[in-house]
Short mmCIF file of N, CA and C and ligand atoms in Angstrom, two decimals:
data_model
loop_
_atom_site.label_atom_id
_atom_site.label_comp_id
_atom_site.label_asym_id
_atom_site.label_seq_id
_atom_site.Cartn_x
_atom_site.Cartn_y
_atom_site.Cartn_z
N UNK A 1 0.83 -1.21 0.00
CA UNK A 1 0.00 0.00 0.00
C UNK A 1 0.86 1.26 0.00
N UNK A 2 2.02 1.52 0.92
CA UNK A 2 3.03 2.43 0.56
C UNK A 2 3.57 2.45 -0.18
N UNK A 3 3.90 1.52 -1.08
CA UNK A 3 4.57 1.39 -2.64
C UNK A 3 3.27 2.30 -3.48
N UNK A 4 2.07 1.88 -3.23
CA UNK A 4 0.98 2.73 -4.45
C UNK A 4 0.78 3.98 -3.41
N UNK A 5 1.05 4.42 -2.56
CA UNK A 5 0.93 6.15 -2.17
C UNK A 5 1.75 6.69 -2.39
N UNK A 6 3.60 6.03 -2.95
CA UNK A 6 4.41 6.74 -3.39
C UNK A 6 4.18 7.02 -5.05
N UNK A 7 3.49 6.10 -5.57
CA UNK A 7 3.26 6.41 -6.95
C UNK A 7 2.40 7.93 -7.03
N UNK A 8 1.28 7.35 -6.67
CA UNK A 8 0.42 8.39 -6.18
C UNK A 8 0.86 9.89 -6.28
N UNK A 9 1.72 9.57 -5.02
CA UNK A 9 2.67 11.12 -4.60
C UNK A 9 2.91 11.38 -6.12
N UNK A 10 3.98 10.63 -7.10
CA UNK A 10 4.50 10.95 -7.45
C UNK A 10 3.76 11.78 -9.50
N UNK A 11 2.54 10.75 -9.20
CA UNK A 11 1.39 11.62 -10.33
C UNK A 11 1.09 13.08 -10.31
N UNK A 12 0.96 13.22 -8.57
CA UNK A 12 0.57 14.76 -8.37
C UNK A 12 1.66 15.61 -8.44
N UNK A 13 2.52 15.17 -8.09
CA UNK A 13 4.02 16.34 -7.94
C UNK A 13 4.48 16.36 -9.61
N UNK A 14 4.11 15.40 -10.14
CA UNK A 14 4.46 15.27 -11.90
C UNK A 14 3.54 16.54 -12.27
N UNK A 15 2.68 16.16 -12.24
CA UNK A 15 1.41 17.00 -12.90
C UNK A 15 1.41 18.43 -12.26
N UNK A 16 1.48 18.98 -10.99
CA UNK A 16 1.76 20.05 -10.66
C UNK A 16 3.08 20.59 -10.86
N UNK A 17 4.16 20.33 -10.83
CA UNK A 17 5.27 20.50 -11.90
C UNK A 17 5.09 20.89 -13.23
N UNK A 18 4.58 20.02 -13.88
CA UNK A 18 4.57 20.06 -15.57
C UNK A 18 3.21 20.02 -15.44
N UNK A 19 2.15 21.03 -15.51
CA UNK A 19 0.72 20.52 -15.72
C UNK A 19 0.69 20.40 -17.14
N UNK A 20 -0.56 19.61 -17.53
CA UNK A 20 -0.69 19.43 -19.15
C UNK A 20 -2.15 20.76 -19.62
N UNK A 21 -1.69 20.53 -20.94
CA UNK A 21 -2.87 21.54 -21.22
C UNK A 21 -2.59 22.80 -20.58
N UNK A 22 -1.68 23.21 -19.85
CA UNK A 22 -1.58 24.25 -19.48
C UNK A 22 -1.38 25.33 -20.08
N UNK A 23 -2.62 26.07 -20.55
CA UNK A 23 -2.12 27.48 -21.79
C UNK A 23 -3.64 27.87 -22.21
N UNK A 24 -3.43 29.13 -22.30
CA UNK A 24 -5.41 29.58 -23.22
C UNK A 24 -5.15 29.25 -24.30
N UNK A 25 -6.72 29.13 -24.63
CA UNK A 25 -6.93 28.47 -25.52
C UNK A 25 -7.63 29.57 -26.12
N UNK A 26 -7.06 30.42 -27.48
CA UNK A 26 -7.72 31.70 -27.82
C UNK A 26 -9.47 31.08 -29.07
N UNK A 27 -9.92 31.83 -28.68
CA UNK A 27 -11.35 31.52 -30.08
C UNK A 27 -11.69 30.35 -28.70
N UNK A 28 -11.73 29.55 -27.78
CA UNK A 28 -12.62 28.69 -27.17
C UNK A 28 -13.66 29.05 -27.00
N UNK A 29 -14.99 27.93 -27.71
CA UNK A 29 -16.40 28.00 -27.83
C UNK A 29 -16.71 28.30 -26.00
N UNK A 30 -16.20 27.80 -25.07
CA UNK A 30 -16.57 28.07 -23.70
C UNK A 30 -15.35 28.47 -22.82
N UNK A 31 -15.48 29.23 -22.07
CA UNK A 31 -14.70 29.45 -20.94
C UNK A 31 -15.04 30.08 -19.81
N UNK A 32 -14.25 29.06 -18.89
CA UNK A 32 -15.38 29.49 -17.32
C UNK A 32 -14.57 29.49 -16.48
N UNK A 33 -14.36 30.14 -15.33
CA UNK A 33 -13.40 30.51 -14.51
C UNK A 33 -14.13 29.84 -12.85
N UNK A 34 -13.33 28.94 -12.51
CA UNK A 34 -13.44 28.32 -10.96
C UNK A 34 -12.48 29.29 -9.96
N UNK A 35 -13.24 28.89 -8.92
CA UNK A 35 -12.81 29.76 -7.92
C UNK A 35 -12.95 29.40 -6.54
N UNK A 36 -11.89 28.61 -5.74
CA UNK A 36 -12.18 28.15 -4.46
C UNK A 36 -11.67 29.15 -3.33
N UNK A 37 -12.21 29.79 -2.61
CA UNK A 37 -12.08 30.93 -1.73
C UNK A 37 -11.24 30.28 -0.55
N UNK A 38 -11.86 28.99 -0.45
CA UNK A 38 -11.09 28.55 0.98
C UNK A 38 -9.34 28.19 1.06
N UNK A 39 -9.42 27.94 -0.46
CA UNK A 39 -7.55 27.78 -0.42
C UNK A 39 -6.88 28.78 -1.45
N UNK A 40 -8.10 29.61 -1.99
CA UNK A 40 -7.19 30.67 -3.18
C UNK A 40 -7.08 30.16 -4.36
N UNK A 41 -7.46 28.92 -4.61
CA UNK A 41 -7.22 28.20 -6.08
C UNK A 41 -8.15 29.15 -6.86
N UNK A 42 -7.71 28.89 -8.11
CA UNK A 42 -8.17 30.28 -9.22
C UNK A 42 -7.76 29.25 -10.77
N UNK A 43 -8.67 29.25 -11.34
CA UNK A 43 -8.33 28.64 -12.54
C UNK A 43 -9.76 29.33 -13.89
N UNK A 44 -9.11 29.21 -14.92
CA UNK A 44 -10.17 29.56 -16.13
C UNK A 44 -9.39 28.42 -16.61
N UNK A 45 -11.27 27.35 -17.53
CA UNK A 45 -10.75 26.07 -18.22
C UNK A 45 -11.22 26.61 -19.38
N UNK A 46 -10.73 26.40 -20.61
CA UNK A 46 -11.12 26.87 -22.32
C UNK A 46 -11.45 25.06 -22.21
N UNK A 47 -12.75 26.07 -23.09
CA UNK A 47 -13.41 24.51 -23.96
C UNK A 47 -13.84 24.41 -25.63
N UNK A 48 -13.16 23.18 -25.91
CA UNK A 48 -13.80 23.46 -27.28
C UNK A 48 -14.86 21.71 -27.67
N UNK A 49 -15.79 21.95 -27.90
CA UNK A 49 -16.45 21.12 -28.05
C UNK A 49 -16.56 20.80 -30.13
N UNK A 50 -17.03 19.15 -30.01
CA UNK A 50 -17.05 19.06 -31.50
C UNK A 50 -18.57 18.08 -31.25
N UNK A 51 -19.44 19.11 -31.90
CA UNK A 51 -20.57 18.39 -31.20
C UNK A 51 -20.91 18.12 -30.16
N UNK A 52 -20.86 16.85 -29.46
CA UNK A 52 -21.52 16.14 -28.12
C UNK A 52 -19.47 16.08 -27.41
N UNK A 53 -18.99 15.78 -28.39
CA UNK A 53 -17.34 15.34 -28.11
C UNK A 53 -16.36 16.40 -27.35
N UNK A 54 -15.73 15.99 -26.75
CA UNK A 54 -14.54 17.50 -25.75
C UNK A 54 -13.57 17.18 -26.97
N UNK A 55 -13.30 18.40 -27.28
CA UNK A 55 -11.79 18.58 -28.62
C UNK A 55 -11.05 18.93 -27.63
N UNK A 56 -10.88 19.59 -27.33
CA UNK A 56 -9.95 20.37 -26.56
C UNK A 56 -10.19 21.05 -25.12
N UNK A 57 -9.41 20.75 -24.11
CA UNK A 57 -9.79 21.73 -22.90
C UNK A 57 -8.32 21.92 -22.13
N UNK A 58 -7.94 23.06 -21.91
CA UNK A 58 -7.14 23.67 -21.23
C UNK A 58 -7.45 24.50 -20.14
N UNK A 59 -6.62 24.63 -19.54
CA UNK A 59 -6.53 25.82 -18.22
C UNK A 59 -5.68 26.80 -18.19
N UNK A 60 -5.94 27.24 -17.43
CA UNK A 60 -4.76 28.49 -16.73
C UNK A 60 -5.04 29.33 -15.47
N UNK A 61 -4.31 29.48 -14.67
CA UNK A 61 -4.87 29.93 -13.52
C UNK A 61 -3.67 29.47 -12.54
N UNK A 62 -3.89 29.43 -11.02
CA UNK A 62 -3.09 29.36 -10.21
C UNK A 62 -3.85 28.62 -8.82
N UNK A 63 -2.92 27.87 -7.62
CA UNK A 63 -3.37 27.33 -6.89
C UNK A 63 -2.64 26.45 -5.93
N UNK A 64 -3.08 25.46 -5.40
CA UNK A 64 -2.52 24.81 -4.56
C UNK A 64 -2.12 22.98 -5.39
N UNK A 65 -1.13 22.59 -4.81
CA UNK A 65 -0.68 21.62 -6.04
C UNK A 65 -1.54 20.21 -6.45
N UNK A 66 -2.14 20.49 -5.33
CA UNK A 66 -3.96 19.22 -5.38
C UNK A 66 -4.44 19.98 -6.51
N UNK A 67 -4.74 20.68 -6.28
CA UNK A 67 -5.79 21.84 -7.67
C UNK A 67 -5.35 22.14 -9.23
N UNK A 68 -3.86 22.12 -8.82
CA UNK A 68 -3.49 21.90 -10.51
C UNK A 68 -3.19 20.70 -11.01
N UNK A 69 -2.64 20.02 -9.88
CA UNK A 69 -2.36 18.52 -10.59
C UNK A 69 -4.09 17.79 -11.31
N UNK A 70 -4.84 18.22 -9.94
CA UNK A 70 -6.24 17.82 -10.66
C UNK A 70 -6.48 18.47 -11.76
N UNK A 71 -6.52 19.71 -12.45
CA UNK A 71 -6.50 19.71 -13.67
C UNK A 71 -6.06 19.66 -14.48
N UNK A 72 -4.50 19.06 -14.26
CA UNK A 72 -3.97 18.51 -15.73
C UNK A 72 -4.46 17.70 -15.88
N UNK A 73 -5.16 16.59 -14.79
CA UNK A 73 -5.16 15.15 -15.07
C UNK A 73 -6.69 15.23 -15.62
N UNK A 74 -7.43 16.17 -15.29
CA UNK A 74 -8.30 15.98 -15.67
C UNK A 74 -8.30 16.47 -16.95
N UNK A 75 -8.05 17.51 -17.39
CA UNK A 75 -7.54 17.96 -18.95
C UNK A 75 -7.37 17.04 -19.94
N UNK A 76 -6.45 16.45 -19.54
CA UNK A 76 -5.68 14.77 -20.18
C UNK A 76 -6.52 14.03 -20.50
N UNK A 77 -7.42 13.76 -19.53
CA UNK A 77 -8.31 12.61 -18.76
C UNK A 77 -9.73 12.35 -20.03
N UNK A 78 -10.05 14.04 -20.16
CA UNK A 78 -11.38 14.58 -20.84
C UNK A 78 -11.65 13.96 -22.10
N UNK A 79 -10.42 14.67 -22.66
CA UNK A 79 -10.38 14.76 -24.04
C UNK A 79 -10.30 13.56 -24.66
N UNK A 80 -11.46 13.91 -26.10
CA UNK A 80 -11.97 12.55 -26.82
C UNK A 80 -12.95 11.98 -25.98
N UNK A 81 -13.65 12.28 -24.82
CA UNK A 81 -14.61 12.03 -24.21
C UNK A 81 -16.00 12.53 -24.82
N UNK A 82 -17.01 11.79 -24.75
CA UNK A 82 -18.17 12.56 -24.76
C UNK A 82 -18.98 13.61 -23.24
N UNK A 83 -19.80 14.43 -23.37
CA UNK A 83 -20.24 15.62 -22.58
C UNK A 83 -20.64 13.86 -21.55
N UNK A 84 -21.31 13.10 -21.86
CA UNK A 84 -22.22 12.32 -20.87
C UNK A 84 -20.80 11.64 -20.08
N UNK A 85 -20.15 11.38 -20.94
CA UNK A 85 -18.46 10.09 -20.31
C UNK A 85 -17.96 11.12 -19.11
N UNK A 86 -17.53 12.04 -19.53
CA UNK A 86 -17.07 12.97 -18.61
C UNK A 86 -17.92 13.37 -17.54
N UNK A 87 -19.12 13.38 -17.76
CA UNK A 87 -19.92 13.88 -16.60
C UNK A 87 -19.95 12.70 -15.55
N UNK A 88 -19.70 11.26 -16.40
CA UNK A 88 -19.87 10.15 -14.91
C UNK A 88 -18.16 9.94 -14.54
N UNK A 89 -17.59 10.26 -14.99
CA UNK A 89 -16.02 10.37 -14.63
C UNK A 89 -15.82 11.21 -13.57
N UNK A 90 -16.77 12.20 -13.61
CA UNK A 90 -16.33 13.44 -12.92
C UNK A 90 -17.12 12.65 -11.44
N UNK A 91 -18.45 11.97 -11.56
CA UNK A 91 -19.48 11.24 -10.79
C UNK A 91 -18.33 10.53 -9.59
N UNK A 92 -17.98 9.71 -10.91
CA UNK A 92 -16.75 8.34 -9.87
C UNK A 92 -15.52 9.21 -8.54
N UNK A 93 -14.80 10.24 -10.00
CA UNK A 93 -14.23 11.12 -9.30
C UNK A 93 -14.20 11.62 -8.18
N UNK A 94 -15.06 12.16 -7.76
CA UNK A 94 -16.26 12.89 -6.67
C UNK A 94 -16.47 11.59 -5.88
N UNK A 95 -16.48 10.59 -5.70
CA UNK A 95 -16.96 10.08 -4.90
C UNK A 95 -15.98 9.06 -4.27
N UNK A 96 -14.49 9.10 -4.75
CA UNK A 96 -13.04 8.78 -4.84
C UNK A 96 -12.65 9.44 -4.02
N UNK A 97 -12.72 11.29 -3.68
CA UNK A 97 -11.86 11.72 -3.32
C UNK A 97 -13.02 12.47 -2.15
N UNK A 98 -14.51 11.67 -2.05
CA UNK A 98 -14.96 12.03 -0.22
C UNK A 98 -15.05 10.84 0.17
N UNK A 99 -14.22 9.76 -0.32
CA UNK A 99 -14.25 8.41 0.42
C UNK A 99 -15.59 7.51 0.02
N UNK A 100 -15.96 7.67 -0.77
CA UNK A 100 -17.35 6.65 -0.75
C UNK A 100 -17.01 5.71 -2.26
N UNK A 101 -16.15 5.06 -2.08
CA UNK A 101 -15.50 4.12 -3.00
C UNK A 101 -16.45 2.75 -3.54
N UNK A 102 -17.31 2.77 -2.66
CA UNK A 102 -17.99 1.59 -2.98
C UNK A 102 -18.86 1.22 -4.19
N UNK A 103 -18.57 2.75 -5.10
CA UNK A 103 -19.37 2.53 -6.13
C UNK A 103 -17.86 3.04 -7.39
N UNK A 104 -16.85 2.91 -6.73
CA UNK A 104 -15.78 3.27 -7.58
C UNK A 104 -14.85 2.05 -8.23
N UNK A 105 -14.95 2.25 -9.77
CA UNK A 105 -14.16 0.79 -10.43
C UNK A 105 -12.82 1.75 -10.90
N UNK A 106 -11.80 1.26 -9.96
CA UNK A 106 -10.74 1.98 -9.84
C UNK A 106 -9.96 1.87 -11.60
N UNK A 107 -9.92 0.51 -12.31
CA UNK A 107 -9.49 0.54 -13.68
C UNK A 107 -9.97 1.23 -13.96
N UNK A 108 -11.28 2.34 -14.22
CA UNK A 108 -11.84 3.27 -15.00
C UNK A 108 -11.43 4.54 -14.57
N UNK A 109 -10.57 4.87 -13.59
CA UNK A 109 -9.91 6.16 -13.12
C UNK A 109 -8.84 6.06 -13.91
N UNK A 110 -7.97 5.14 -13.97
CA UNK A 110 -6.35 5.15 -14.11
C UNK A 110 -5.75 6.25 -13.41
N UNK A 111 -5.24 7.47 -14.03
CA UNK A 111 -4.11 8.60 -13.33
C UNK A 111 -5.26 9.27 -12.10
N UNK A 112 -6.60 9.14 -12.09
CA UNK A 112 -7.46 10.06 -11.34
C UNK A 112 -6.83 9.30 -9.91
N UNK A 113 -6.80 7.76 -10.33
CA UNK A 113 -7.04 7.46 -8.54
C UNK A 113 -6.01 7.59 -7.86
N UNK A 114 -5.21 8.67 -8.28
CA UNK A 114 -3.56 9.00 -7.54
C UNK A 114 -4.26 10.23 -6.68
N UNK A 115 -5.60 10.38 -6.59
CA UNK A 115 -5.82 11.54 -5.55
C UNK A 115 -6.93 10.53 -4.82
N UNK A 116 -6.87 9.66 -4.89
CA UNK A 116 -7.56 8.78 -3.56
C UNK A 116 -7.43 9.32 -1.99
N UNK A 117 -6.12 9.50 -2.07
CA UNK A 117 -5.42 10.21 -0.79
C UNK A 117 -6.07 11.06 -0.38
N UNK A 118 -6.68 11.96 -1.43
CA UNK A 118 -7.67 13.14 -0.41
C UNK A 118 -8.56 12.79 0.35
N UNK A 119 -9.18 11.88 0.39
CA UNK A 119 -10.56 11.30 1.07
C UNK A 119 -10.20 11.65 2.49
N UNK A 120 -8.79 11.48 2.85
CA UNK A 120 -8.65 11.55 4.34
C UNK A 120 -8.31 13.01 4.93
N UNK A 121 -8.52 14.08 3.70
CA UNK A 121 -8.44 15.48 3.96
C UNK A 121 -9.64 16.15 3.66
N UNK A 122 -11.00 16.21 4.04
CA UNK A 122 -11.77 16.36 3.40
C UNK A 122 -11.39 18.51 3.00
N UNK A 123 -10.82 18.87 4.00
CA UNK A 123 -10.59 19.84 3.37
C UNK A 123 -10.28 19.79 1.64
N UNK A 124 -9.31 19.30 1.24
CA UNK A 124 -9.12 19.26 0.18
C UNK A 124 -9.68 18.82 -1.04
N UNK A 125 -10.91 18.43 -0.59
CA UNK A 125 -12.03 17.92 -1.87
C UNK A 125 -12.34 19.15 -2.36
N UNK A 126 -12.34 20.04 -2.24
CA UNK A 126 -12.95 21.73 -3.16
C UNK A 126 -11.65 21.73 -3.88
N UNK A 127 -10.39 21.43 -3.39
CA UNK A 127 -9.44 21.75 -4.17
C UNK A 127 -9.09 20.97 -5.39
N UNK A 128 -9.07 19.15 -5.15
CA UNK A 128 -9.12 18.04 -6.10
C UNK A 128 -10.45 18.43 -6.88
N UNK A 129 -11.82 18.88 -6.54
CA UNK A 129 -12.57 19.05 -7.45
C UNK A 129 -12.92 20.25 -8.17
N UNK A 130 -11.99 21.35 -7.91
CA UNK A 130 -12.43 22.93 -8.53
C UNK A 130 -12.49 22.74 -9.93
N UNK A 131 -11.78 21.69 -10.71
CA UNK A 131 -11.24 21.65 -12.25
C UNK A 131 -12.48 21.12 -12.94
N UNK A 132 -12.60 20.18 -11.96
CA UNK A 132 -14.28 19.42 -12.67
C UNK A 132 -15.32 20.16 -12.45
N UNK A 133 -15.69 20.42 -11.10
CA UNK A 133 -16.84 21.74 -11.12
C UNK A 133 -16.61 22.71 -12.36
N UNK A 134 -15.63 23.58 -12.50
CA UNK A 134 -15.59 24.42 -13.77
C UNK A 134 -15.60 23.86 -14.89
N UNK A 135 -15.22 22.62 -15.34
CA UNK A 135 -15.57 22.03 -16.61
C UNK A 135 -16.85 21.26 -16.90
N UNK A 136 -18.03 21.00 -16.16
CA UNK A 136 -18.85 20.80 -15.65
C UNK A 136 -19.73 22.10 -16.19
N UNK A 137 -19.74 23.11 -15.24
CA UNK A 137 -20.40 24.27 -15.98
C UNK A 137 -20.20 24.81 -17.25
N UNK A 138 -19.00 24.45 -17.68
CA UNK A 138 -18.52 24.92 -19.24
C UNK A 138 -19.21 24.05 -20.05
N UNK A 139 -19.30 23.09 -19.58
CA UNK A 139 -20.06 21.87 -20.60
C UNK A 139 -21.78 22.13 -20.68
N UNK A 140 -22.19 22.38 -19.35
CA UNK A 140 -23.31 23.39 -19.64
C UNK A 140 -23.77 24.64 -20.30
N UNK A 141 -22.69 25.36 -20.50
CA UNK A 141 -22.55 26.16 -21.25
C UNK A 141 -23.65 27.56 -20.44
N UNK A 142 -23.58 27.62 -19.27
CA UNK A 142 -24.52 28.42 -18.39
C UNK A 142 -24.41 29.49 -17.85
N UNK A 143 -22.68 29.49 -16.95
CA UNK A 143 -22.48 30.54 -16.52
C UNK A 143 -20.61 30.57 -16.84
N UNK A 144 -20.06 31.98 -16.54
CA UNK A 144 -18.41 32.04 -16.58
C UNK A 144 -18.03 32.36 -15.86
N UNK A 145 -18.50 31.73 -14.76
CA UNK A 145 -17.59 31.74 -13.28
C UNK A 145 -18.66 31.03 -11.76
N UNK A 146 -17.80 30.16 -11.28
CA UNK A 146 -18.06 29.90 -10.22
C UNK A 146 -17.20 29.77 -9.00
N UNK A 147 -18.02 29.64 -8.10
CA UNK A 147 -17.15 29.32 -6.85
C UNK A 147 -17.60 28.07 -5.81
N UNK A 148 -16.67 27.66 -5.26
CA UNK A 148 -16.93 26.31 -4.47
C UNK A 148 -17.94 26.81 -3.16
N UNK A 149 -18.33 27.77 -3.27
CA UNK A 149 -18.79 28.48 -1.84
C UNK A 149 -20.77 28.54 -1.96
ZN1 ZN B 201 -6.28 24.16 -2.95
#
């Protein structure tokens, strides 16, 4: 089990290091800006949709290294997804990182379940989930800006 929390460790410190997708995305059909007050995380995700399909989604913004690593991975994660795939990804996700695993098929996370670890911080669930909440509303196409509050 300490052999897979060092991996773990080592997804998030990758990804907050080098996030992916990291850059605007100019002309994006959506863009929506997350905003978690309780730790300062700040991110805008560009979306480009092809039809029902995610083409493209990037970020940019700033935060705590739970908050960006979660959105590279989720960035990564998205794309070539359909609006419905992503929305139960984001489902599993969410329910990975407040501990309620019992409905989680960990092969269908792959890089997500390197934030399993949060479950035991619940502080840090606004932070692992600010990327999906904002891509979430972008996919709704509703509002350009939210906050975890
Ligand atoms: Zn944070």
């Amino acid at each position: 089990m300490s052999d897979l929390r060092e991996l773990y460790q080592q997804v998030i410190l990758d990804h907050n290091r080098n996030p992916r997708n990291f850059k605007e995305l100019p002309g994006a059909m959506r863009k929506v800006e997350g905003f978690n007050p309780l730790c300062g995380d700040h991110y805008t995700v560009f979306l480009n949709l092809d039809g029902d399909v995610i083409r493209e989604v990037t970020f940019t913004g700033s935060g705590c290294a739970i908050s960006k690593a979660s959105a590279s991975v989720m960035s990564s994660t998205v794309k070539g997804k359909s609006t419905e795939e992503a929305n139960q990804l984001f489902d599993t996700f969410h329910s990975l990182v407040t501990g309620d695993t019992s409905t989680v098929d960990a092969g269908e996370l792959g890089r997500l379940a390197a934030f399993s670890g949060v479950s035991e911080f619940p502080a840090r669930v606004k932070c692992a989930t600010l990327a999906w909440h904002t891509l979430r509303t972008a996919l709704e196409g509703e509002q350009e800006s939210i906050t975890t509050e």
